[in-house]
Coordinates of N, CA and C in Angstrom, one line a residue:
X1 N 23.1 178.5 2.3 CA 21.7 178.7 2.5 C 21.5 179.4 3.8
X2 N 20.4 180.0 3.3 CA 20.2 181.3 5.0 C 18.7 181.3 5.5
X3 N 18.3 180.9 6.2 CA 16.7 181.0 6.9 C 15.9 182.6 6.2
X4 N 15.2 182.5 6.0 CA 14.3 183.5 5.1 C 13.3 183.6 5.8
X5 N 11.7 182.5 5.8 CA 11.1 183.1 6.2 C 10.2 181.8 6.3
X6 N 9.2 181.8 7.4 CA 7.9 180.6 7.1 C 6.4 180.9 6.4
X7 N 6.3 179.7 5.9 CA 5.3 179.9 4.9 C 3.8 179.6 5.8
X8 N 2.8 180.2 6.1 CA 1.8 179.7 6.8 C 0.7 179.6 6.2
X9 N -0.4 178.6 5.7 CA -1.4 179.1 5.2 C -2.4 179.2 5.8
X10 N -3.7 179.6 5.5 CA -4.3 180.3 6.1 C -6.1 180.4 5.0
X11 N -6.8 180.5 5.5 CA -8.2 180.9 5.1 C -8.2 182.3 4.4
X12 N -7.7 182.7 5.5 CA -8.6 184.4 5.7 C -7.5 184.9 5.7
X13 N -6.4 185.9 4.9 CA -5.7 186.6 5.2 C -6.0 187.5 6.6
X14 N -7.1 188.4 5.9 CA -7.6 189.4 7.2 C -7.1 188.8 8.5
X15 N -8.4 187.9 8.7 CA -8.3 186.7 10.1 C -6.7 186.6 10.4
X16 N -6.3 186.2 9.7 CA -4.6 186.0 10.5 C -4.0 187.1 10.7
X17 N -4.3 188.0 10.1 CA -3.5 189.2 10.1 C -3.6 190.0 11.7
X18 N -5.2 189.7 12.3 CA -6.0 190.3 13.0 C -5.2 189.4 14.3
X19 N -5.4 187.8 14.2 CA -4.5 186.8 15.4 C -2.8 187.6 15.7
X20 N -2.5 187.7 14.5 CA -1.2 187.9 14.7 C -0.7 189.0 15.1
X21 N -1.5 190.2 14.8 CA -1.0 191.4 15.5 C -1.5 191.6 17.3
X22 N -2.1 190.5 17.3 CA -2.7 190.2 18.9 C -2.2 189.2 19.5
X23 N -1.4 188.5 18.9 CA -0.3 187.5 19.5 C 1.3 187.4 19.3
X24 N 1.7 188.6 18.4 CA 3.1 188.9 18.3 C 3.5 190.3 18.2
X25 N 4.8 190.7 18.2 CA 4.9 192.0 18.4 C 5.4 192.4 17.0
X26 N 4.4 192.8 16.2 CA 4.8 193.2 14.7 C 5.1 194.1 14.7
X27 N 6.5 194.5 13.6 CA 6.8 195.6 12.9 C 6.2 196.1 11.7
X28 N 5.9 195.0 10.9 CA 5.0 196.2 9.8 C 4.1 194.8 9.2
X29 N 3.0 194.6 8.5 CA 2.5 194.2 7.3 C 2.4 194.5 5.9
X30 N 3.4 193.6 5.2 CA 3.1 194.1 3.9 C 1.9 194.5 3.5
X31 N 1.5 194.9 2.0 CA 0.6 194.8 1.4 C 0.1 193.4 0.7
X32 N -1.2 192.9 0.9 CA -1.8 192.0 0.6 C -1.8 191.8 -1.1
X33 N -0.7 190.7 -1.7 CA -0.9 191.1 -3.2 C -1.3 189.7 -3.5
X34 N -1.9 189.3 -5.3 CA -1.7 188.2 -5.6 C -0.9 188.0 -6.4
X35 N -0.5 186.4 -6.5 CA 0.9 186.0 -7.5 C -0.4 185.4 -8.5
X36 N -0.2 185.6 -9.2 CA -1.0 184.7 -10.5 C 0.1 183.9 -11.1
X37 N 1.5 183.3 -10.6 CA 2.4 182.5 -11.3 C 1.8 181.2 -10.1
X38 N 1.2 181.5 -8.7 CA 0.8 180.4 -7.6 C -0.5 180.5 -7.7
X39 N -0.8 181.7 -8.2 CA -2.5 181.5 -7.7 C -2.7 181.5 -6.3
X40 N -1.9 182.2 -5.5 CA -2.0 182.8 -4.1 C -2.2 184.1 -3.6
X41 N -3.1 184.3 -2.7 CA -2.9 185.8 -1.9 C -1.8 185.7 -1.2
X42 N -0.8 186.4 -1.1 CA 0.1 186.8 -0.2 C 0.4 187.7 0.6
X43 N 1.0 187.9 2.2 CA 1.2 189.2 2.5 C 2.1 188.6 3.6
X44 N 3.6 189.5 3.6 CA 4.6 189.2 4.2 C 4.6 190.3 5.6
X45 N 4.7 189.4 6.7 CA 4.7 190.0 8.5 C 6.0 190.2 9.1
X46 N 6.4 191.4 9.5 CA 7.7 190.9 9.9 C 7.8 191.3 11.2
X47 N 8.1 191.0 11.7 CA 8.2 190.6 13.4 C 9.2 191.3 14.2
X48 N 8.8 192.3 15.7 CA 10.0 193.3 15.8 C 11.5 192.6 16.4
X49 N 11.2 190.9 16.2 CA 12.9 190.0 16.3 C 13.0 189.7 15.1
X50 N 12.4 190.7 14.1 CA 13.1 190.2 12.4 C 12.7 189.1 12.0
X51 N 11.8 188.2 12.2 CA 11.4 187.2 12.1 C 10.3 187.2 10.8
X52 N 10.6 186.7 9.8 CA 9.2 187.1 8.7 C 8.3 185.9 8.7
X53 N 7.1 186.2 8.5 CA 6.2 185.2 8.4 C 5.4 185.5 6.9
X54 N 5.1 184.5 5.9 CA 4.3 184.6 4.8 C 3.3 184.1 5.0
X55 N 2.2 184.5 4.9 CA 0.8 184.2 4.7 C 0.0 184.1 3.3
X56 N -0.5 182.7 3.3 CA -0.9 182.5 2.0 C -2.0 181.9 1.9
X57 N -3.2 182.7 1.4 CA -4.4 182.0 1.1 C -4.5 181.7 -0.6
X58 N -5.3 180.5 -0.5 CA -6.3 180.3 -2.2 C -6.1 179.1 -2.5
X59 N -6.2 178.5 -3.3 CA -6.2 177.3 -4.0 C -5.4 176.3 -3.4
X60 N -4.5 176.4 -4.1 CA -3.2 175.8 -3.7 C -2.9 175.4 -2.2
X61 N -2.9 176.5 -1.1 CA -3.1 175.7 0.4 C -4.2 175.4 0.8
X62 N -5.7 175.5 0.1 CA -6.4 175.0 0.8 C -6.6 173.5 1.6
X63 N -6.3 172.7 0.8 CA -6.1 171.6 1.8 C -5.3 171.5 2.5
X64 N -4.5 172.1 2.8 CA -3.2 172.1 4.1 C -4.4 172.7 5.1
X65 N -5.1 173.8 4.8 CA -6.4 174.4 5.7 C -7.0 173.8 6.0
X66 N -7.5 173.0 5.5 CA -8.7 171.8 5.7 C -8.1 170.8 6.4
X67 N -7.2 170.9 6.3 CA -6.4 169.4 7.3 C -6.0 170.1 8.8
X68 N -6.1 171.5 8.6 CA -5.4 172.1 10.0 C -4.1 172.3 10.0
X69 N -3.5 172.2 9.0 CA -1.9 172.1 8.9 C -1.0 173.2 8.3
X70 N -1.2 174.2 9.8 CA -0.7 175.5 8.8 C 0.3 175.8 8.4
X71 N 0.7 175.6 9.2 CA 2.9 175.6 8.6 C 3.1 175.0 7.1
X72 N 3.0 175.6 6.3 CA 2.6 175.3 5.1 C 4.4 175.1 4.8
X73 N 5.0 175.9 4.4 CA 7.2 175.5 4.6 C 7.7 176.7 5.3
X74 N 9.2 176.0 4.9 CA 10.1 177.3 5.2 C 11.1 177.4 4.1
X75 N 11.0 178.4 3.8 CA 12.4 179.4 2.9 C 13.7 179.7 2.8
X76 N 14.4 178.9 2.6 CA 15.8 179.4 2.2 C 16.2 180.3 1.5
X77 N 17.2 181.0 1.3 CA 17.8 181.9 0.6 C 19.1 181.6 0.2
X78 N 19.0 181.3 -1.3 CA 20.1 180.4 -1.4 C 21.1 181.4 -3.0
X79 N 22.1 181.2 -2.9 CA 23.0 182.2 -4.2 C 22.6 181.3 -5.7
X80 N 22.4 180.4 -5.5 CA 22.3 179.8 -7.0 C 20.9 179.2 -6.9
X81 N 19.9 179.2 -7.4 CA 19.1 178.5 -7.4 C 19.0 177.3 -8.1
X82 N 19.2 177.3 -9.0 CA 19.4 176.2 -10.3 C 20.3 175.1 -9.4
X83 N 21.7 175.4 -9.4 CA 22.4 174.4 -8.7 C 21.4 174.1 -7.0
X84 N 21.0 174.7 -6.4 CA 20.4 174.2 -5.2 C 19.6 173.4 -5.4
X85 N 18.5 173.3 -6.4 CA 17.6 172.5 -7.0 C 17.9 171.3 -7.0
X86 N 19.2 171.0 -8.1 CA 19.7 169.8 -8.2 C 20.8 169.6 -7.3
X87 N 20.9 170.5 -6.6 CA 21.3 169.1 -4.7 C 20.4 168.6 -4.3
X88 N 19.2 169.4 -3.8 CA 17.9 168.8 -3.3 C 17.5 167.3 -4.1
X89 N 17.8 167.5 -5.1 CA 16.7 166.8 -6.2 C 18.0 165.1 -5.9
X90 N 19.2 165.9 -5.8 CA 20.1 164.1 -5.5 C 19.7 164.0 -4.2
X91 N 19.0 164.3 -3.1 CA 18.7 164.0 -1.8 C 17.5 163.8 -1.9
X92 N 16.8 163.4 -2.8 CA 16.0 163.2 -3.0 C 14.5 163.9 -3.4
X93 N 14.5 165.1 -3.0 CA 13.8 165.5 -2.8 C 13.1 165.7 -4.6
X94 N 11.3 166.3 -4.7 CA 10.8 166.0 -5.7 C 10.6 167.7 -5.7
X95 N 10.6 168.1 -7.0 CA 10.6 169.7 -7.4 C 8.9 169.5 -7.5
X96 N 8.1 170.4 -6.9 CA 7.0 170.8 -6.7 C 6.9 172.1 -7.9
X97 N 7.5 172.8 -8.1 CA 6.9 174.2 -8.6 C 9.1 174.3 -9.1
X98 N 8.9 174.5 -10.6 CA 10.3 174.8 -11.2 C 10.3 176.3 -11.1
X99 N 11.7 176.7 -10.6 CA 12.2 178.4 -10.6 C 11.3 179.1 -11.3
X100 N 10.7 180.0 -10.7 CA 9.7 181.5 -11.6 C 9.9 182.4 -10.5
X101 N 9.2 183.0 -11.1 CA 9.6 184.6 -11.0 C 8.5 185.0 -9.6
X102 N 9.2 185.6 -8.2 CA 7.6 185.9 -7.5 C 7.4 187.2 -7.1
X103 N 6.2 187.1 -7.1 CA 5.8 188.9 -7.3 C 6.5 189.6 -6.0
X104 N 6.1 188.4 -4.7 CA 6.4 189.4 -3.4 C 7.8 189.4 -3.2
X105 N 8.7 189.1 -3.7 CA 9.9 189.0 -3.7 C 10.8 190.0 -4.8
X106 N 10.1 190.5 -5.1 CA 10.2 191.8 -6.5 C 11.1 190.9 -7.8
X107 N 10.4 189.8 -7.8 CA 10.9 189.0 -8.8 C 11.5 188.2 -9.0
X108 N 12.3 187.7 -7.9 CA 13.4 186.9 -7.8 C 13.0 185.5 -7.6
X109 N 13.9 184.6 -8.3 CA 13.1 183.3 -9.0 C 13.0 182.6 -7.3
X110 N 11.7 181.9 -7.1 CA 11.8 180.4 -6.4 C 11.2 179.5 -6.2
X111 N 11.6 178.6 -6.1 CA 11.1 177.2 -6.2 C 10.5 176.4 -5.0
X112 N 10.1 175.2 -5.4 CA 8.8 174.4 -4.4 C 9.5 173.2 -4.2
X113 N 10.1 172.3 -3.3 CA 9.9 171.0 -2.9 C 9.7 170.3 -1.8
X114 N 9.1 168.9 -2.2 CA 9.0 168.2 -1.5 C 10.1 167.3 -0.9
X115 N 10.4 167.6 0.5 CA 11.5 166.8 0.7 C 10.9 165.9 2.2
X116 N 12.0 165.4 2.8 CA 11.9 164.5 4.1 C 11.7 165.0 4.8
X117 N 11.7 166.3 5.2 CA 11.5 167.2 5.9 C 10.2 168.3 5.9
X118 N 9.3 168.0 4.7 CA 8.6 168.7 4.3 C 8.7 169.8 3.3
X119 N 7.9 170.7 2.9 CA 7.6 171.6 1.8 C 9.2 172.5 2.2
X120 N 10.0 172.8 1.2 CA 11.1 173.8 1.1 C 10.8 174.8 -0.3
X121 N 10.9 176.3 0.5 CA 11.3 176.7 -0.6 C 11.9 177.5 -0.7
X122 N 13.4 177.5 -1.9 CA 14.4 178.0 -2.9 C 14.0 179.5 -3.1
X123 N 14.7 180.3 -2.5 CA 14.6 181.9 -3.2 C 15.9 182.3 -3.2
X124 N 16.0 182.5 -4.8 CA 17.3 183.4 -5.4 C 17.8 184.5 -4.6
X125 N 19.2 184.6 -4.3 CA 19.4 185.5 -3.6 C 19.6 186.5 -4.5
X126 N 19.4 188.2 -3.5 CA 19.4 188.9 -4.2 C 20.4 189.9 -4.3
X127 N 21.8 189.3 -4.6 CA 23.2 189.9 -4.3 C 23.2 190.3 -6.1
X128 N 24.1 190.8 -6.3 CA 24.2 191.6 -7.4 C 25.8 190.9 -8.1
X129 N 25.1 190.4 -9.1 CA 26.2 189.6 -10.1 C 27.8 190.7 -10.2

């Protein structure tokens, strides 16, 4: 497993977009897309220490917003997803969102859980069979 990236949510894409290039030293902004498999806006920041940040407004985090709770997860990058799943899942943890496909990731499957540690989430690595 390899550190990937944090998940933040957020209101306003714009609004964050506008904080964060006024409080970190960005290298670029994605393009703002939506995933219709989350029902989220997304747009990936990457930071000039390589550090990515996801931003995610709509449905789904709004209550994390409403609670003030932005650190919505963090991302692993893991070779197997299927089998990572079910390690998580003997450690207890509860699958939130089963492997699919995500747009901002040009497709590559990943998944949602709830664990002891909070929201994790599973993205297929994208090494070449």
């Amino acid at each position: 497993m390899k550190f990937h990236h944090i998940g933040v949510a957020c209101e306003n894409i714009i609004d964050s977009k506008t904080f964060i290039s006024s409080t970190f030293q960005v290298k670029k902004f994605g393009d703002i897309i939506f995933d219709k498999n989350q029902g989220v806006h997304l747009c990936m920041v990457s930071t000039i220490c390589n550090t990515l940040i996801e931003l995610i407004s709509g449905e789904t985090v709004s209550s994390f917003v409403k609670k003030r709770q932005y650190v919505y997860h963090t991302c692993w990058e893991v070779d197997d997803i299927m089998i990572s799943v079910k390690n998580f899942e003997c450690q207890g943890a509860i699958i939130i969102s089963k492997p699919t496909p995500a747009i901002l990731f040009n497709y590559r499957k990943v998944a949602f859980l709830m664990t002891n540690i909070g929201i994790i989430e599973l993205l297929e690595s994208n090494r070449i069979s």
